[in-house]
Amino acid sequence: MRDPRTLIPVLLGIALAVVVVRSGVGQASWEVGYDLSVYRDGARDLLAGRDLYGRETYRGHWFVYPPFAAILFVPLLLLPAAVDLVLWDAVLVAVATWGCWRVLRSVAGPGWWLGTGIAFVLLSDPFREALVLGQISPLVVLGLVLGCLYGGRGGALLAALSGAVKVTPALVIASLLNRRARGWFALPVVVVGAVVTLLGALVAPRSAVSYFGGLLWDPDRVAEPRTTTNNSLAGAFAHAGTSSSLASALGVVCAVPLLVLVVVVARRCDWLDRSARLRFGLLVSVVTCLVSPVTWSHHALAAPIAVVVLLAGRRHGPLLVLAGLPWLLPVLHWGPVLAQTRPLSLLVLVVLLSARPSRTARAPRSELDGAAREV
């Protein structure tokens, strides 16, 4: 990233994102470091042998990650909470910048476009919200997307860890249906995910039983669908005026064709083409946002990344600009009507990501990963 045409927009994007976050624009309902404090409490309960899911915050939230995630959060207790947040946000900025560079560099060359694309992602509401809250979601999303982009066993490790930390990215195992991906990527994802999940269960067996035996399937521990900041299909139906129970039921019904679509795309994906693998990873992440009962803004970092990736194909430009705008502005804080624009944006991205790319948009075979050519 030494090209000034790339570096300058990125640095400006980072600076502007920090200014917006520090100014508090559009984030009146956010509390600085709130989610990071929940992670610290989960790690503290793990070390004390307490139930990971018995502590309720004063705002009515719980620790909602598998036991394995609590193990990863233990190092947070080595430093004061204020220091943790500074370091955590520094890691988020560094990883997001590097990860987006890797993703966007795979679909376009360096220059102003690449730097502007990275800056757009860093300025997006999902990333800004993650910085304020101290969220792990950007790391999970980038782990899944980069895992699919790399496509081999190293990528499988990233994708498996993402699924083990937050469960929903485990939808990537649909790649088992792809013959070329099966032994090289999908099976390692299953094995690594199972091993680290078992590790969490061995460390906190009672919590693992309660989590996988019921809490995982209980969306009420997160929020009601009608919450304005919910971007999922269930949230869209609730914003339209339906009851929470009906919205949840409609969300489940509409999730079925989306999950079938992921299966279809997984089967037909040309796993030797890194652009196809990237689109599949983005599709999985975007679909999980739609089918989850509750999807906060910070869960949806794949949406602005997908907008920039698809714009690199120089097709559907006006449509993609409209789909990207809701993720740049804090529209969810402006009422349930504007909140509908984000589920709609996600649906548009699903359609564009699942469409077969044109031949000119595909990566030349000479640019494919060496390991891929050996499969």
PDB file of N, CA, C and O in Angstrom, residues 72-119:
ATOM      1  N   LEU A  72     -11.139 -16.820  24.094  1.00  0.00           N
ATOM      2  CA  LEU A  72     -10.391 -15.819  23.329  1.00  0.00           C
ATOM      3  C   LEU A  72     -10.404 -14.455  24.008  1.00  0.00           C
ATOM      4  O   LEU A  72      -9.487 -13.648  23.806  1.00  0.00           O
ATOM      5  N   PHE A  73     -11.434 -14.191  24.813  1.00  0.00           N
ATOM      6  CA  PHE A  73     -11.546 -12.886  25.461  1.00  0.00           C
ATOM      7  C   PHE A  73     -10.759 -12.792  26.768  1.00  0.00           C
ATOM      8  O   PHE A  73     -10.647 -11.696  27.336  1.00  0.00           O
ATOM      9  N   VAL A  74     -10.224 -13.887  27.255  1.00  0.00           N
ATOM     10  CA  VAL A  74      -9.501 -13.876  28.533  1.00  0.00           C
ATOM     11  C   VAL A  74      -8.347 -12.867  28.551  1.00  0.00           C
ATOM     12  O   VAL A  74      -8.159 -12.151  29.549  1.00  0.00           O
ATOM     13  N   PRO A  75      -7.531 -12.739  27.490  1.00  0.00           N
ATOM     14  CA  PRO A  75      -6.439 -11.757  27.524  1.00  0.00           C
ATOM     15  C   PRO A  75      -6.901 -10.316  27.753  1.00  0.00           C
ATOM     16  O   PRO A  75      -6.095  -9.477  28.169  1.00  0.00           O
ATOM     17  N   LEU A  76      -8.171 -10.026  27.499  1.00  0.00           N
ATOM     18  CA  LEU A  76      -8.673  -8.673  27.732  1.00  0.00           C
ATOM     19  C   LEU A  76      -8.570  -8.275  29.191  1.00  0.00           C
ATOM     20  O   LEU A  76      -8.494  -7.078  29.527  1.00  0.00           O
ATOM     21  N   LEU A  77      -8.579  -9.254  30.088  1.00  0.00           N
ATOM     22  CA  LEU A  77      -8.551  -8.963  31.517  1.00  0.00           C
ATOM     23  C   LEU A  77      -7.164  -8.558  32.007  1.00  0.00           C
ATOM     24  O   LEU A  77      -7.014  -8.134  33.155  1.00  0.00           O
ATOM     25  N   LEU A  78      -6.166  -8.656  31.161  1.00  0.00           N
ATOM     26  CA  LEU A  78      -4.805  -8.302  31.571  1.00  0.00           C
ATOM     27  C   LEU A  78      -4.596  -6.796  31.643  1.00  0.00           C
ATOM     28  O   LEU A  78      -3.622  -6.329  32.250  1.00  0.00           O
ATOM     29  N   LEU A  79      -5.497  -6.025  31.027  1.00  0.00           N
ATOM     30  CA  LEU A  79      -5.346  -4.578  30.968  1.00  0.00           C
ATOM     31  C   LEU A  79      -6.619  -3.890  31.456  1.00  0.00           C
ATOM     32  O   LEU A  79      -7.704  -4.484  31.416  1.00  0.00           O
ATOM     33  N   PRO A  80      -6.521  -2.639  31.916  1.00  0.00           N
ATOM     34  CA  PRO A  80      -7.727  -1.887  32.296  1.00  0.00           C
ATOM     35  C   PRO A  80      -8.665  -1.731  31.102  1.00  0.00           C
ATOM     36  O   PRO A  80      -8.236  -1.732  29.938  1.00  0.00           O
ATOM     37  N   ALA A  81      -9.952  -1.569  31.381  1.00  0.00           N
ATOM     38  CA  ALA A  81     -10.959  -1.505  30.321  1.00  0.00           C
ATOM     39  C   ALA A  81     -10.688  -0.370  29.339  1.00  0.00           C
ATOM     40  O   ALA A  81     -10.843  -0.544  28.123  1.00  0.00           O
ATOM     41  N   ALA A  82     -10.275   0.798  29.837  1.00  0.00           N
ATOM     42  CA  ALA A  82     -10.031   1.936  28.947  1.00  0.00           C
ATOM     43  C   ALA A  82      -8.885   1.654  27.986  1.00  0.00           C
ATOM     44  O   ALA A  82      -8.940   2.003  26.800  1.00  0.00           O
ATOM     45  N   VAL A  83      -7.842   1.008  28.492  1.00  0.00           N
ATOM     46  CA  VAL A  83      -6.700   0.658  27.643  1.00  0.00           C
ATOM     47  C   VAL A  83      -7.112  -0.414  26.641  1.00  0.00           C
ATOM     48  O   VAL A  83      -6.719  -0.379  25.466  1.00  0.00           O
ATOM     49  N   ASP A  84      -7.905  -1.370  27.106  1.00  0.00           N
ATOM     50  CA  ASP A  84      -8.406  -2.425  26.220  1.00  0.00           C
ATOM     51  C   ASP A  84      -9.099  -1.840  24.998  1.00  0.00           C
ATOM     52  O   ASP A  84      -8.874  -2.273  23.865  1.00  0.00           O
ATOM     53  N   LEU A  85      -9.958  -0.846  25.229  1.00  0.00           N
ATOM     54  CA  LEU A  85     -10.740  -0.281  24.133  1.00  0.00           C
ATOM     55  C   LEU A  85      -9.837   0.399  23.114  1.00  0.00           C
ATOM     56  O   LEU A  85     -10.031   0.254  21.907  1.00  0.00           O
ATOM     57  N   VAL A  86      -8.833   1.130  23.594  1.00  0.00           N
ATOM     58  CA  VAL A  86      -7.910   1.804  22.676  1.00  0.00           C
ATOM     59  C   VAL A  86      -7.168   0.782  21.825  1.00  0.00           C
ATOM     60  O   VAL A  86      -7.077   0.911  20.596  1.00  0.00           O
ATOM     61  N   LEU A  87      -6.640  -0.257  22.471  1.00  0.00           N
ATOM     62  CA  LEU A  87      -5.906  -1.287  21.731  1.00  0.00           C
ATOM     63  C   LEU A  87      -6.825  -2.063  20.803  1.00  0.00           C
ATOM     64  O   LEU A  87      -6.457  -2.404  19.671  1.00  0.00           O
ATOM     65  N   TRP A  88      -8.030  -2.376  21.298  1.00  0.00           N
ATOM     66  CA  TRP A  88      -8.987  -3.132  20.485  1.00  0.00           C
ATOM     67  C   TRP A  88      -9.343  -2.356  19.223  1.00  0.00           C
ATOM     68  O   TRP A  88      -9.342  -2.912  18.117  1.00  0.00           O
ATOM     69  N   ASP A  89      -9.630  -1.059  19.379  1.00  0.00           N
ATOM     70  CA  ASP A  89      -9.987  -0.253  18.214  1.00  0.00           C
ATOM     71  C   ASP A  89      -8.801  -0.103  17.258  1.00  0.00           C
ATOM     72  O   ASP A  89      -8.988  -0.057  16.036  1.00  0.00           O
ATOM     73  N   ALA A  90      -7.599  -0.031  17.812  1.00  0.00           N
ATOM     74  CA  ALA A  90      -6.411   0.039  16.951  1.00  0.00           C
ATOM     75  C   ALA A  90      -6.280  -1.242  16.120  1.00  0.00           C
ATOM     76  O   ALA A  90      -5.950  -1.199  14.927  1.00  0.00           O
ATOM     77  N   VAL A  91      -6.567  -2.380  16.754  1.00  0.00           N
ATOM     78  CA  VAL A  91      -6.533  -3.651  16.030  1.00  0.00           C
ATOM     79  C   VAL A  91      -7.615  -3.676  14.949  1.00  0.00           C
ATOM     80  O   VAL A  91      -7.374  -4.123  13.817  1.00  0.00           O
ATOM     81  N   LEU A  92      -8.817  -3.193  15.299  1.00  0.00           N
ATOM     82  CA  LEU A  92      -9.900  -3.171  14.311  1.00  0.00           C
ATOM     83  C   LEU A  92      -9.519  -2.342  13.092  1.00  0.00           C
ATOM     84  O   LEU A  92      -9.748  -2.746  11.943  1.00  0.00           O
ATOM     85  N   VAL A  93      -8.948  -1.169  13.321  1.00  0.00           N
ATOM     86  CA  VAL A  93      -8.556  -0.303  12.200  1.00  0.00           C
ATOM     87  C   VAL A  93      -7.479  -0.973  11.358  1.00  0.00           C
ATOM     88  O   VAL A  93      -7.555  -0.993  10.124  1.00  0.00           O
ATOM     89  N   ALA A  94      -6.482  -1.549  12.026  1.00  0.00           N
ATOM     90  CA  ALA A  94      -5.373  -2.178  11.294  1.00  0.00           C
ATOM     91  C   ALA A  94      -5.854  -3.386  10.497  1.00  0.00           C
ATOM     92  O   ALA A  94      -5.525  -3.533   9.306  1.00  0.00           O
ATOM     93  N   VAL A  95      -6.631  -4.259  11.135  1.00  0.00           N
ATOM     94  CA  VAL A  95      -7.095  -5.474  10.455  1.00  0.00           C
ATOM     95  C   VAL A  95      -8.073  -5.132   9.338  1.00  0.00           C
ATOM     96  O   VAL A  95      -8.012  -5.715   8.237  1.00  0.00           O
ATOM     97  N   ALA A  96      -8.985  -4.180   9.591  1.00  0.00           N
ATOM     98  CA  ALA A  96      -9.953  -3.812   8.554  1.00  0.00           C
ATOM     99  C   ALA A  96      -9.263  -3.179   7.350  1.00  0.00           C
ATOM    100  O   ALA A  96      -9.612  -3.464   6.203  1.00  0.00           O
ATOM    101  N   THR A  97      -8.275  -2.321   7.610  1.00  0.00           N
ATOM    102  CA  THR A  97      -7.545  -1.692   6.511  1.00  0.00           C
ATOM    103  C   THR A  97      -6.796  -2.741   5.694  1.00  0.00           C
ATOM    104  O   THR A  97      -6.881  -2.778   4.463  1.00  0.00           O
ATOM    105  N   TRP A  98      -6.063  -3.616   6.392  1.00  0.00           N
ATOM    106  CA  TRP A  98      -5.307  -4.658   5.700  1.00  0.00           C
ATOM    107  C   TRP A  98      -6.235  -5.635   4.992  1.00  0.00           C
ATOM    108  O   TRP A  98      -6.011  -6.007   3.840  1.00  0.00           O
ATOM    109  N   GLY A  99      -7.295  -6.063   5.679  1.00  0.00           N
ATOM    110  CA  GLY A  99      -8.217  -7.032   5.103  1.00  0.00           C
ATOM    111  C   GLY A  99      -8.914  -6.489   3.875  1.00  0.00           C
ATOM    112  O   GLY A  99      -9.046  -7.183   2.854  1.00  0.00           O
ATOM    113  N   CYS A 100      -9.375  -5.235   3.945  1.00  0.00           N
ATOM    114  CA  CYS A 100     -10.036  -4.636   2.785  1.00  0.00           C
ATOM    115  C   CYS A 100      -9.042  -4.449   1.641  1.00  0.00           C
ATOM    116  O   CYS A 100      -9.410  -4.596   0.467  1.00  0.00           O
ATOM    117  N   TRP A 101      -7.803  -4.137   1.972  1.00  0.00           N
ATOM    118  CA  TRP A 101      -6.784  -4.012   0.925  1.00  0.00           C
ATOM    119  C   TRP A 101      -6.597  -5.340   0.214  1.00  0.00           C
ATOM    120  O   TRP A 101      -6.527  -5.395  -1.009  1.00  0.00           O
ATOM    121  N   ARG A 102      -6.538  -6.432   0.988  1.00  0.00           N
ATOM    122  CA  ARG A 102      -6.383  -7.749   0.384  1.00  0.00           C
ATOM    123  C   ARG A 102      -7.586  -8.090  -0.499  1.00  0.00           C
ATOM    124  O   ARG A 102      -7.440  -8.625  -1.598  1.00  0.00           O
ATOM    125  N   VAL A 103      -8.778  -7.790  -0.004  1.00  0.00           N
ATOM    126  CA  VAL A 103      -9.989  -8.117  -0.754  1.00  0.00           C
ATOM    127  C   VAL A 103     -10.081  -7.287  -2.035  1.00  0.00           C
ATOM    128  O   VAL A 103     -10.269  -7.819  -3.131  1.00  0.00           O
ATOM    129  N   LEU A 104      -9.925  -5.977  -1.897  1.00  0.00           N
ATOM    130  CA  LEU A 104     -10.118  -5.105  -3.045  1.00  0.00           C
ATOM    131  C   LEU A 104      -8.959  -5.199  -4.021  1.00  0.00           C
ATOM    132  O   LEU A 104      -9.141  -4.999  -5.228  1.00  0.00           O
ATOM    133  N   ARG A 105      -7.768  -5.505  -3.517  1.00  0.00           N
ATOM    134  CA  ARG A 105      -6.619  -5.674  -4.410  1.00  0.00           C
ATOM    135  C   ARG A 105      -6.827  -6.885  -5.321  1.00  0.00           C
ATOM    136  O   ARG A 105      -6.267  -6.948  -6.415  1.00  0.00           O
ATOM    137  N   SER A 106      -7.649  -7.827  -4.878  1.00  0.00           N
ATOM    138  CA  SER A 106      -7.879  -9.025  -5.685  1.00  0.00           C
ATOM    139  C   SER A 106      -8.831  -8.771  -6.844  1.00  0.00           C
ATOM    140  O   SER A 106      -8.915  -9.592  -7.765  1.00  0.00           O
ATOM    141  N   VAL A 107      -9.540  -7.645  -6.818  1.00  0.00           N
ATOM    142  CA  VAL A 107     -10.500  -7.364  -7.887  1.00  0.00           C
ATOM    143  C   VAL A 107     -10.141  -6.115  -8.683  1.00  0.00           C
ATOM    144  O   VAL A 107     -10.786  -5.828  -9.699  1.00  0.00           O
ATOM    145  N   ALA A 108      -9.133  -5.362  -8.250  1.00  0.00           N
ATOM    146  CA  ALA A 108      -8.736  -4.154  -8.974  1.00  0.00           C
ATOM    147  C   ALA A 108      -7.320  -3.776  -8.585  1.00  0.00           C
ATOM    148  O   ALA A 108      -6.833  -4.143  -7.508  1.00  0.00           O
ATOM    149  N   GLY A 109      -6.652  -3.033  -9.440  1.00  0.00           N
ATOM    150  CA  GLY A 109      -5.292  -2.613  -9.168  1.00  0.00           C
ATOM    151  C   GLY A 109      -5.233  -1.460  -8.189  1.00  0.00           C
ATOM    152  O   GLY A 109      -6.253  -0.892  -7.805  1.00  0.00           O
ATOM    153  N   PRO A 110      -4.036  -1.085  -7.754  1.00  0.00           N
ATOM    154  CA  PRO A 110      -3.880   0.018  -6.808  1.00  0.00           C
ATOM    155  C   PRO A 110      -4.221   1.358  -7.453  1.00  0.00           C
ATOM    156  O   PRO A 110      -4.310   1.482  -8.673  1.00  0.00           O
ATOM    157  N   GLY A 111      -4.398   2.348  -6.659  1.00  0.00           N
ATOM    158  CA  GLY A 111      -4.716   3.675  -7.164  1.00  0.00           C
ATOM    159  C   GLY A 111      -5.792   4.336  -6.332  1.00  0.00           C
ATOM    160  O   GLY A 111      -6.139   3.872  -5.238  1.00  0.00           O
ATOM    161  N   TRP A 112      -6.331   5.429  -6.844  1.00  0.00           N
ATOM    162  CA  TRP A 112      -7.348   6.168  -6.100  1.00  0.00           C
ATOM    163  C   TRP A 112      -8.570   5.308  -5.823  1.00  0.00           C
ATOM    164  O   TRP A 112      -9.181   5.408  -4.766  1.00  0.00           O
ATOM    165  N   TRP A 113      -8.944   4.474  -6.797  1.00  0.00           N
ATOM    166  CA  TRP A 113     -10.139   3.657  -6.601  1.00  0.00           C
ATOM    167  C   TRP A 113      -9.973   2.722  -5.413  1.00  0.00           C
ATOM    168  O   TRP A 113     -10.864   2.591  -4.583  1.00  0.00           O
ATOM    169  N   LEU A 114      -8.822   2.058  -5.326  1.00  0.00           N
ATOM    170  CA  LEU A 114      -8.583   1.124  -4.233  1.00  0.00           C
ATOM    171  C   LEU A 114      -8.598   1.843  -2.894  1.00  0.00           C
ATOM    172  O   LEU A 114      -9.245   1.406  -1.940  1.00  0.00           O
ATOM    173  N   GLY A 115      -7.884   2.974  -2.817  1.00  0.00           N
ATOM    174  CA  GLY A 115      -7.852   3.724  -1.553  1.00  0.00           C
ATOM    175  C   GLY A 115      -9.216   4.252  -1.168  1.00  0.00           C
ATOM    176  O   GLY A 115      -9.603   4.221  -0.001  1.00  0.00           O
ATOM    177  N   THR A 116      -9.970   4.729  -2.157  1.00  0.00           N
ATOM    178  CA  THR A 116     -11.308   5.258  -1.868  1.00  0.00           C
ATOM    179  C   THR A 116     -12.246   4.144  -1.406  1.00  0.00           C
ATOM    180  O   THR A 116     -13.091   4.348  -0.525  1.00  0.00           O
ATOM    181  N   GLY A 117     -12.098   2.955  -2.004  1.00  0.00           N
ATOM    182  CA  GLY A 117     -12.921   1.824  -1.590  1.00  0.00           C
ATOM    183  C   GLY A 117     -12.676   1.438  -0.144  1.00  0.00           C
ATOM    184  O   GLY A 117     -13.615   1.196   0.626  1.00  0.00           O
ATOM    185  N   ILE A 118     -11.400   1.385   0.252  1.00  0.00           N
ATOM    186  CA  ILE A 118     -11.072   1.068   1.642  1.00  0.00           C
ATOM    187  C   ILE A 118     -11.612   2.149   2.568  1.00  0.00           C
ATOM    188  O   ILE A 118     -12.184   1.865   3.630  1.00  0.00           O
ATOM    189  N   ALA A 119     -11.444   3.413   2.163  1.00  0.00           N
ATOM    190  CA  ALA A 119     -11.937   4.521   2.989  1.00  0.00           C
ATOM    191  C   ALA A 119     -13.448   4.445   3.162  1.00  0.00           C
ATOM    192  O   ALA A 119     -13.980   4.718   4.252  1.00  0.00           O
TER     193      ALA A 119
END
